[in-house]
PDB file of C-alpha atoms and ligand atoms in Angstrom:
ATOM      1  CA  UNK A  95      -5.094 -21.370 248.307  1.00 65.00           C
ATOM      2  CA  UNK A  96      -8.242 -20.599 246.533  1.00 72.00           C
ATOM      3  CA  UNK A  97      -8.213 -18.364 243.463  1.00 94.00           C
ATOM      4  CA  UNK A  98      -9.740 -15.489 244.410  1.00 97.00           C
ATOM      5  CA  UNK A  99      -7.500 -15.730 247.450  1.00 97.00           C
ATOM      6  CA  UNK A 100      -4.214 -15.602 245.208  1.00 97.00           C
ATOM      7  CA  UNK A 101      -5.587 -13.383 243.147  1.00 98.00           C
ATOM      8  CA  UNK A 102      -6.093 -11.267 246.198  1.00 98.00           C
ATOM      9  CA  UNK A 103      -2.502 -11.528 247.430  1.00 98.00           C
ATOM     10  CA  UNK A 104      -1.128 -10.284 244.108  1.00 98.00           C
ATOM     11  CA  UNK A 105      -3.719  -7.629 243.599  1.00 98.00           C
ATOM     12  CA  UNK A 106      -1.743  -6.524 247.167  1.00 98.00           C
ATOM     13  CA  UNK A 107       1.502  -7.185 245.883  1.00 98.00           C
ATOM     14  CA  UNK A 108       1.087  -5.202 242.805  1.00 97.00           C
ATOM     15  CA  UNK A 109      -0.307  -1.794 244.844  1.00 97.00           C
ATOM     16  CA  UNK A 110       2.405  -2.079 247.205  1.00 97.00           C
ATOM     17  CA  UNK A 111       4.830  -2.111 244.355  1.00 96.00           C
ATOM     18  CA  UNK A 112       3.276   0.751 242.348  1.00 96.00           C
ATOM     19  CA  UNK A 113       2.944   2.690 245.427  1.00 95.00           C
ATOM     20  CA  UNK A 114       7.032   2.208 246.470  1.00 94.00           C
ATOM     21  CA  UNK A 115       8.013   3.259 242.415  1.00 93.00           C
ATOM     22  CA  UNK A 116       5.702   6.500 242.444  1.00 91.00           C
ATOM     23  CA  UNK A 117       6.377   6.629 246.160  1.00 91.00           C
ATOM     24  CA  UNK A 118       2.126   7.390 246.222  1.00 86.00           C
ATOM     25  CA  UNK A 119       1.836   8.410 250.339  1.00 89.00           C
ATOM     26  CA  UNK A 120      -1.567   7.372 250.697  1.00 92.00           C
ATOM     27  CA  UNK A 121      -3.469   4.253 251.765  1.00 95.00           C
ATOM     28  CA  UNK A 122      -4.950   2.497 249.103  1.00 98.00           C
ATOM     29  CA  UNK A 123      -7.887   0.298 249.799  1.00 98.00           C
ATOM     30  CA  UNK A 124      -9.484  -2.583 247.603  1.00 98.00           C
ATOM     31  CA  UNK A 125     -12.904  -2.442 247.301  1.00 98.00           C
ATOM     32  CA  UNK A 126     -13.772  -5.479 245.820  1.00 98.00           C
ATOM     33  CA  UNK A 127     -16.691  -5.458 243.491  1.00 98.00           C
ATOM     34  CA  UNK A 128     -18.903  -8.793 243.507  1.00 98.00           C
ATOM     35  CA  UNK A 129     -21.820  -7.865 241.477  1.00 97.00           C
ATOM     36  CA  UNK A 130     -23.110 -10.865 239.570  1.00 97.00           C
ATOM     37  CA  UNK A 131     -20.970 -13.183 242.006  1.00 97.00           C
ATOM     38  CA  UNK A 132     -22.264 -15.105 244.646  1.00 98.00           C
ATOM     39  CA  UNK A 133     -22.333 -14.583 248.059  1.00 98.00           C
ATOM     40  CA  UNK A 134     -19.935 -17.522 248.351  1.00 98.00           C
ATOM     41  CA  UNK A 135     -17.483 -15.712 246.337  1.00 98.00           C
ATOM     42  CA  UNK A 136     -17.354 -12.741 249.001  1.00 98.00           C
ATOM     43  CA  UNK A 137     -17.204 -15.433 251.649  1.00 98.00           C
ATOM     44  CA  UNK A 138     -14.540 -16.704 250.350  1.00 98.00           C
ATOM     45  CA  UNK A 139     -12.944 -13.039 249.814  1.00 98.00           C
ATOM     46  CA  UNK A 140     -13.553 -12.166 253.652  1.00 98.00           C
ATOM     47  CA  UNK A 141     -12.053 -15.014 254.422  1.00 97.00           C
ATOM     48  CA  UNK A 142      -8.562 -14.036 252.783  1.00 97.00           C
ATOM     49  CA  UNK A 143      -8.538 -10.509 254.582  1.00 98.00           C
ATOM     50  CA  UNK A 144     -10.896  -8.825 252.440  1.00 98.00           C
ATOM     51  CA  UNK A 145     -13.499  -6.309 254.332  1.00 98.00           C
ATOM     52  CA  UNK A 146     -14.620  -3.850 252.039  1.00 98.00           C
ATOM     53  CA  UNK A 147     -17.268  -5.093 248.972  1.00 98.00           C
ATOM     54  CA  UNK A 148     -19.049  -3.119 246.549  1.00 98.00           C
ATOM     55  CA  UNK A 149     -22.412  -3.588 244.641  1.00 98.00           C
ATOM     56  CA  UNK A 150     -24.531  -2.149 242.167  1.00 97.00           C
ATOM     57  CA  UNK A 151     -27.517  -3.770 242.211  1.00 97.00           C
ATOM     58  CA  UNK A 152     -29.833  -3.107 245.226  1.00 98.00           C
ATOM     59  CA  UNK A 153     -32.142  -6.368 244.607  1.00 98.00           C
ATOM     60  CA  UNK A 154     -28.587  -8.231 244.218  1.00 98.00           C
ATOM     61  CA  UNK A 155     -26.712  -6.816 246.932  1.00 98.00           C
ATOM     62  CA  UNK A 156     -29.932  -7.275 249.418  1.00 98.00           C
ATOM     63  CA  UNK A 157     -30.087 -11.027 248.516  1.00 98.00           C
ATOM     64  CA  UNK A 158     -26.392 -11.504 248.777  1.00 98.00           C
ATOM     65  CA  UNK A 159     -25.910  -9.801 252.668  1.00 98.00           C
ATOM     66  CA  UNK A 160     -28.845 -11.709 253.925  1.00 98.00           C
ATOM     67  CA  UNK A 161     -26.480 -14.918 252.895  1.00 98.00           C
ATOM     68  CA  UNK A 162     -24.101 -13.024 254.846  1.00 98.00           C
ATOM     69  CA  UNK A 163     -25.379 -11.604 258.104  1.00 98.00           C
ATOM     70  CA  UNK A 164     -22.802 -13.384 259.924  1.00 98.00           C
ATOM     71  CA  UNK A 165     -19.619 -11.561 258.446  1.00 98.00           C
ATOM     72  CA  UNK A 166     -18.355  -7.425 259.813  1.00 98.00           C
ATOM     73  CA  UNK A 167     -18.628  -6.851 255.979  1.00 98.00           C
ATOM     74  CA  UNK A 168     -18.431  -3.666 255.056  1.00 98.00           C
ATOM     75  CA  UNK A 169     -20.757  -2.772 252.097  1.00 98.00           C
ATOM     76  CA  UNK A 170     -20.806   0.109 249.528  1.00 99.00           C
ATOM     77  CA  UNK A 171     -23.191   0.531 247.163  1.00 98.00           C
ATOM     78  CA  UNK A 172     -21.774   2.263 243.591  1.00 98.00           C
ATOM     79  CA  UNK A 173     -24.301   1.872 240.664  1.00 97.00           C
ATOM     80  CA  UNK A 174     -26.902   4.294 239.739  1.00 96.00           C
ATOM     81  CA  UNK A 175     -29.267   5.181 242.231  1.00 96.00           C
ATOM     82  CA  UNK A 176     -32.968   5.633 241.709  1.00 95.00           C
ATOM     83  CA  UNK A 177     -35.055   8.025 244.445  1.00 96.00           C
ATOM     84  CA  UNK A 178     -37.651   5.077 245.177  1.00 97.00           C
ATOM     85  CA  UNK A 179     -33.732   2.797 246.573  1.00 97.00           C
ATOM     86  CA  UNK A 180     -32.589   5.450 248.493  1.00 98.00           C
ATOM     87  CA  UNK A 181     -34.201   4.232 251.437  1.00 98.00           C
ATOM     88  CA  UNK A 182     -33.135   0.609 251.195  1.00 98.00           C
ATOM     89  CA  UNK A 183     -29.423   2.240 250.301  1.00 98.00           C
ATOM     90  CA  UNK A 184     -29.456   4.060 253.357  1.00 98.00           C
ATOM     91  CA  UNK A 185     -30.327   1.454 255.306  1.00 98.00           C
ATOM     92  CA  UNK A 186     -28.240  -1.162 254.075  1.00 98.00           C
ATOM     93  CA  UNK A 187     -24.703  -0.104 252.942  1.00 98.00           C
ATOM     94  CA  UNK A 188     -22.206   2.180 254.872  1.00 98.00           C
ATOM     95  CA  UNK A 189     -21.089   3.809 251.774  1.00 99.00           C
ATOM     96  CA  UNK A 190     -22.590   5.403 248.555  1.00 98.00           C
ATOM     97  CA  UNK A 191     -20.116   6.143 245.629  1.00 98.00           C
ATOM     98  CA  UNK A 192     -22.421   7.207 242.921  1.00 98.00           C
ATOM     99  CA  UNK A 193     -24.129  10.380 244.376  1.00 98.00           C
ATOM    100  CA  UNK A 194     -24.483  12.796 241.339  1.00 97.00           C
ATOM    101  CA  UNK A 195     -27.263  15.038 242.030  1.00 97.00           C
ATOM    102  CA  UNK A 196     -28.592  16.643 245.265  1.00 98.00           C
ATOM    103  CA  UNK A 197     -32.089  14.933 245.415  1.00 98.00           C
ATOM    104  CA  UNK A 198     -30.515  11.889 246.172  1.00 98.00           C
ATOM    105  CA  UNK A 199     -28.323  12.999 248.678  1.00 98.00           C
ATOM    106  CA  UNK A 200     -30.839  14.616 250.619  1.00 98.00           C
ATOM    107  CA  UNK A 201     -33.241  11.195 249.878  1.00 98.00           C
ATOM    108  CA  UNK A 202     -30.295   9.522 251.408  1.00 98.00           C
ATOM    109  CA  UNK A 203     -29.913  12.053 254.504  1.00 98.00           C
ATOM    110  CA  UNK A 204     -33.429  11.671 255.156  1.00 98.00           C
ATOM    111  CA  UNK A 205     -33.145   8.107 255.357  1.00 98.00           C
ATOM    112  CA  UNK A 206     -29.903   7.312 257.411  1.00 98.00           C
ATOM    113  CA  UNK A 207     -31.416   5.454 260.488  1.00 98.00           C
ATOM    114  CA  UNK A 208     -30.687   7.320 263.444  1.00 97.00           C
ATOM    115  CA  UNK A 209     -28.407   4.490 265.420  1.00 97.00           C
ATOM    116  CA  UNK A 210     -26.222   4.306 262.253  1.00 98.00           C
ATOM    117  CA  UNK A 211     -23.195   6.434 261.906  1.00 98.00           C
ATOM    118  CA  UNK A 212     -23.385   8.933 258.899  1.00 98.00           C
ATOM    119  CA  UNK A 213     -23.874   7.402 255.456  1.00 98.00           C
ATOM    120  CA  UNK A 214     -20.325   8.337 253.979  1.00 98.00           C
ATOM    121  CA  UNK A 215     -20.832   9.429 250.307  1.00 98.00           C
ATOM    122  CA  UNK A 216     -18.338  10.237 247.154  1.00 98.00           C
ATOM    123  CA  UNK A 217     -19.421  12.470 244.302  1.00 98.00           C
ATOM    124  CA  UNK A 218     -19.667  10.442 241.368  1.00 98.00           C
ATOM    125  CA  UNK A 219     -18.054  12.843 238.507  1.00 97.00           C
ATOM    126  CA  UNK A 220     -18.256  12.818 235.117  1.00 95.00           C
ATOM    127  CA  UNK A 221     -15.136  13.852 233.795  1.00 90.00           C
ATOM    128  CA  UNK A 222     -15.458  12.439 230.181  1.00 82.00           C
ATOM    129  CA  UNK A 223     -18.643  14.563 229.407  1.00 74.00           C
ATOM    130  CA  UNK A 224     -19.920  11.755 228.579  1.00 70.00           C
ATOM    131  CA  UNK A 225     -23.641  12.034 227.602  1.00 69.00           C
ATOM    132  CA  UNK A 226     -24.758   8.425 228.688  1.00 64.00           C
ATOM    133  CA  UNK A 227     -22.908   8.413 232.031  1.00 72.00           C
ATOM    134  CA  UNK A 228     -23.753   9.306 235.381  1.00 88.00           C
ATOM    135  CA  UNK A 229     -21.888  11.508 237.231  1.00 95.00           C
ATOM    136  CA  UNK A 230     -22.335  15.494 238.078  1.00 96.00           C
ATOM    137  CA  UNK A 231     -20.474  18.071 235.739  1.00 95.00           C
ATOM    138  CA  UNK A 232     -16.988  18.997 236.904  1.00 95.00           C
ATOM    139  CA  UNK A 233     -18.808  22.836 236.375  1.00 95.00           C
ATOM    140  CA  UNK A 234     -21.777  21.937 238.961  1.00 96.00           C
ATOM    141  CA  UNK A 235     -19.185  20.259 241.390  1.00 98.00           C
ATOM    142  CA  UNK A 236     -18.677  22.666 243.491  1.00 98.00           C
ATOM    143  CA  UNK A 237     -22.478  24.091 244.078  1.00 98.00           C
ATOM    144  CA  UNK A 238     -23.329  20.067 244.591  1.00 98.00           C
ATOM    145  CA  UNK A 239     -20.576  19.245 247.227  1.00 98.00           C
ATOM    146  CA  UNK A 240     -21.552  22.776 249.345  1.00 98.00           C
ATOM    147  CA  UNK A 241     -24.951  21.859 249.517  1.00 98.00           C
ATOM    148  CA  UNK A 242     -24.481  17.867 250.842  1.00 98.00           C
ATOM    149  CA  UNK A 243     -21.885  18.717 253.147  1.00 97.00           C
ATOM    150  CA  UNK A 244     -24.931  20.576 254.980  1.00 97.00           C
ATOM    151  CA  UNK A 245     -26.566  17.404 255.420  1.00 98.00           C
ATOM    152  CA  UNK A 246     -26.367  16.472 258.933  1.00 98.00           C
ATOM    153  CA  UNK A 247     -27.047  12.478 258.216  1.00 98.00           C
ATOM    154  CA  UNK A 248     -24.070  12.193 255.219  1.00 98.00           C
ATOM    155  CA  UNK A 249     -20.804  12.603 255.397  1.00 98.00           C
ATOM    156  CA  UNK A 250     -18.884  14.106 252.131  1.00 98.00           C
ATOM    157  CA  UNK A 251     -15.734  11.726 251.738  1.00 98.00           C
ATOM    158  CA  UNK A 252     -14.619  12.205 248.316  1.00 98.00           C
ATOM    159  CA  UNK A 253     -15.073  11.509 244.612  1.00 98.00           C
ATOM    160  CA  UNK A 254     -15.860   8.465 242.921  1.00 98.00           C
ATOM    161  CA  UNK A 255     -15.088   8.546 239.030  1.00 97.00           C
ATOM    162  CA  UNK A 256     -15.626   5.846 235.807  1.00 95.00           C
ATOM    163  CA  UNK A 257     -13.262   7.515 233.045  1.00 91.00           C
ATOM    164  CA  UNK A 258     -14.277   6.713 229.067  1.00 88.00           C
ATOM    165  CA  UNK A 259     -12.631   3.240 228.455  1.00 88.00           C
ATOM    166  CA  UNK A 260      -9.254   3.819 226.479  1.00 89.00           C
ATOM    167  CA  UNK A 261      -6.324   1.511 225.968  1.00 90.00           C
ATOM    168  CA  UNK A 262      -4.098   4.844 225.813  1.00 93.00           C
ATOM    169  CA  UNK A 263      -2.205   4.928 229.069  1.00 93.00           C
ATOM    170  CA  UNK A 264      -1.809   8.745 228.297  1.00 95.00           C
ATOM    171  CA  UNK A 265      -5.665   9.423 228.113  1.00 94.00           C
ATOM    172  CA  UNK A 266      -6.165   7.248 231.058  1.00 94.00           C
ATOM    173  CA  UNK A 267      -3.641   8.872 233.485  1.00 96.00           C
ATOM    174  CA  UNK A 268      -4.590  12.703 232.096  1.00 96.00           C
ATOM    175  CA  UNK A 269      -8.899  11.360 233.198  1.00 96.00           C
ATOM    176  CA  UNK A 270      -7.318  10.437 236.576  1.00 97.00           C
ATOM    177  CA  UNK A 271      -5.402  13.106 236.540  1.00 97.00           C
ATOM    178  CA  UNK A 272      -8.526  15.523 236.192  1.00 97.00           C
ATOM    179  CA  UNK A 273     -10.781  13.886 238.783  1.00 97.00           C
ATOM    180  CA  UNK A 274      -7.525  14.573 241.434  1.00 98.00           C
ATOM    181  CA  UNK A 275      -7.677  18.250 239.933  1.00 98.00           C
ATOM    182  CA  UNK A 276     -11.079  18.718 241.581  1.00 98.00           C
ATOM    183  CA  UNK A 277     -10.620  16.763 244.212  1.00 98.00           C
ATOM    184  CA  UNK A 278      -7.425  18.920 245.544  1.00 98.00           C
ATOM    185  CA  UNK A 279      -9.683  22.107 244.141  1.00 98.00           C
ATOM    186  CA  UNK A 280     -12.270  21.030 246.698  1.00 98.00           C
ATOM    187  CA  UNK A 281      -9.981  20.435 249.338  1.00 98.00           C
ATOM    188  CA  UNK A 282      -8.312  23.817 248.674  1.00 98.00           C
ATOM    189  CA  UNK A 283     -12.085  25.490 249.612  1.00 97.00           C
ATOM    190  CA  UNK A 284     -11.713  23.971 252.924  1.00 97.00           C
ATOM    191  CA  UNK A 285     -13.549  20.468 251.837  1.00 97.00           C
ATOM    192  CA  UNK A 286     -11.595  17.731 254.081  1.00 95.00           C
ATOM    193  CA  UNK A 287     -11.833  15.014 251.904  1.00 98.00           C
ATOM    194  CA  UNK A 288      -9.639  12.284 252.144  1.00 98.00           C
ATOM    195  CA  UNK A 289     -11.428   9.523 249.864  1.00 98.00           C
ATOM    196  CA  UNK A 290     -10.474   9.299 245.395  1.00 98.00           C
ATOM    197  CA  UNK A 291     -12.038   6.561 244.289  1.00 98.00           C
ATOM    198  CA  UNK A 292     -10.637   6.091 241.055  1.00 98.00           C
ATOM    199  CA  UNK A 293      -9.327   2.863 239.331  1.00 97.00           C
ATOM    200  CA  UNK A 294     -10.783  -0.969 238.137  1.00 97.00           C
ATOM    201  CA  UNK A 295      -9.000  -4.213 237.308  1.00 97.00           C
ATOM    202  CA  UNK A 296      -7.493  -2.667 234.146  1.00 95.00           C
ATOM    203  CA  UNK A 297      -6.342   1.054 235.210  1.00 96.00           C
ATOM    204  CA  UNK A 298      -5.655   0.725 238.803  1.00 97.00           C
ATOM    205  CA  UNK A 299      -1.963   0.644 238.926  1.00 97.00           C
ATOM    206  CA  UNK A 300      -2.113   4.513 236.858  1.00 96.00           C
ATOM    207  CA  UNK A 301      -5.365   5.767 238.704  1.00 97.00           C
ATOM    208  CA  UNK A 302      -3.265   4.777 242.399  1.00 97.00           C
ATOM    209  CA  UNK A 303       0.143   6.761 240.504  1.00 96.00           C
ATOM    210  CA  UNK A 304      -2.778   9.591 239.997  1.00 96.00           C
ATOM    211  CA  UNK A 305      -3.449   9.247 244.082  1.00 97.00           C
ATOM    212  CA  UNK A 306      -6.319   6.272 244.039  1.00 98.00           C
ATOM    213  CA  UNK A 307      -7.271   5.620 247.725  1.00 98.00           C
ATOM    214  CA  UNK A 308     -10.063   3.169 246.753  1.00 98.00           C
ATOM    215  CA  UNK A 309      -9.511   1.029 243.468  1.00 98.00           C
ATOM    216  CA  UNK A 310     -12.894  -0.600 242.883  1.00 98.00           C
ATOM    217  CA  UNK A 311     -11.885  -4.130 241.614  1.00 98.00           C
ATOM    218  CA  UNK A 312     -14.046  -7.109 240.412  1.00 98.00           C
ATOM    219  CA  UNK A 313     -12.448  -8.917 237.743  1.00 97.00           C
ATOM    220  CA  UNK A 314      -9.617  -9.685 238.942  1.00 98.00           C
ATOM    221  CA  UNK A 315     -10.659 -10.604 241.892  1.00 98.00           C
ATOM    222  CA  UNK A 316     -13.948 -12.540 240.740  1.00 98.00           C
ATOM    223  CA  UNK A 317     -13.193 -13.724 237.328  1.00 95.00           C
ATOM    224  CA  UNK A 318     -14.348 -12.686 234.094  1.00 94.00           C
ATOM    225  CA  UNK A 319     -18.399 -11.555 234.754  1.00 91.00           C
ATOM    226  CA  UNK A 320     -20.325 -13.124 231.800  1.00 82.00           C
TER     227      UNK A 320
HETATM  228  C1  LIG B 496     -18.253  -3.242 237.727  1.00 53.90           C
HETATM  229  C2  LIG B 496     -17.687  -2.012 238.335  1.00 53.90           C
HETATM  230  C3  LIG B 496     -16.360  -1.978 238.806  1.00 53.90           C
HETATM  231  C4  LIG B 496     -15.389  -3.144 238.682  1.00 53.90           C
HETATM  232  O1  LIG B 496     -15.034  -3.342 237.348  1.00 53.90           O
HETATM  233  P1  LIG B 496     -13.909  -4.444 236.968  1.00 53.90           P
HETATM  234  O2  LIG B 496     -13.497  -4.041 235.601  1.00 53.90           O
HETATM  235  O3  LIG B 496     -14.587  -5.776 237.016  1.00 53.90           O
HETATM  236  O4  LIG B 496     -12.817  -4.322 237.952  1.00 53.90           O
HETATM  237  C5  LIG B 496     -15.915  -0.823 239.419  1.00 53.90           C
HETATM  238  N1  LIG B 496     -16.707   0.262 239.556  1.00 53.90           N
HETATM  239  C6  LIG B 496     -17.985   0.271 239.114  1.00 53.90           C
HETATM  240  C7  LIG B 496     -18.807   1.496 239.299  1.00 53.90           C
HETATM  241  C8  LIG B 496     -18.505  -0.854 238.486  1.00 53.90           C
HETATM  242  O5  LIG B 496     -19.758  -0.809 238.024  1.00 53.90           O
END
């Protein structure tokens, strides 16, 4: 077995186990993160089960799935987006994580080719206030998820959130806690989302306890990036 294969299987392991102690109902999927890895890396990846990957570089990720053409891989794209990529995004990734601003949603809309299913989008949110991040204000949430879910060629899944790095499990599970605060808020105004994707290689286990249903995971999968 390869490494990123048993690293794989006890990635698994581990989110079946915290999911039977917090006795977390929902399916929790691995989206594994291979920015700065090669495209041999994924393939290996796919080939121990793994279907979902996630980049964040659109020069990067383009390069890598033309290595890859042959593989049902199923690509999301979760780094900052500029307007002039949102056609190339559109074209070439079923999912977006890091929407944060109408503009690029409706850049995005505009784009989805027409024999492609809906480009399925999370609301990246920035619940740290931090000033350097991305990621709309929990304030403007609301205003910012009414308006995409008009768009005919996107499809509102969820929220996507990157909390302020802490080694305090306390701070780390209340961050989580907030982004499901709005994300139940939302689905409480009639929203059916059904996506949180919240967690890395170091918080997953608390962000899945906090109701994860995507933990976005390179590390420790990949390897230390240098
Ligand atoms: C790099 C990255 C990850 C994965 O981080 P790891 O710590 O390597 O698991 C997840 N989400 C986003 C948005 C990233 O940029």
């Amino acid at each position: 077995m390869t490494s990123i294969h048993s690293r794989l299987q006890a990635i698994r392991a581990r989110i079946q186990s915290v999911r039977d102690d917090y006795g977390c109902p929902q399916a929790v999927h691995i989206l594994a993160v291979s920015k700065s890895k090669p495209a041999a890396d994924v393939r290996e990846a796919f080939s121990a089960g793994q279907i979902m990957f996630g980049e964040n570089y659109l020069q990067e990720a383009l390069d890598k799935q033309a290595q890859l053409t042959d593989l049902s891989i199923e690509w999301h794209f979760i780094g900052p987006i500029q307007s002039n990529k949102t056609q190339a995004i559109a074209q070439h990734f079923s999912w977006v994580h890091s929407v944060d601003r109408l503009k690029i949603a409706q850049r995005l809309n505009d784009a989805r080719p027409i024999d492609l299913p809906p480009l399925q989008i999370c609301i990246q949110i920035n619940i740290s206030h931090e000033e350097s991040k991305s990621g709309v204000a929990p304030e403007a949430l609301l205003a910012l998820a009414s308006e995409i879910s008009h768009l005919p060629r996107v499809k509102l899944r969820g929220l996507m959130a990157i909390p302020a790095p802490t080694q305090d499990i306390a701070v780390q599970r209340e961050q989580f806690k907030q982004v499901r605060l709005c994300y139940e808020a939302l689905n409480a105004k009639g929203f059916a989302l059904d996506t949180l994707s919240i967690g890395m290689s170091d918080d997953y286990p608390i962000a899945i306890e906090q109701g994860a249903t995507i933990v976005r995971i390179g590390a420790a999968i990949f390897g230390a990036r240098r």
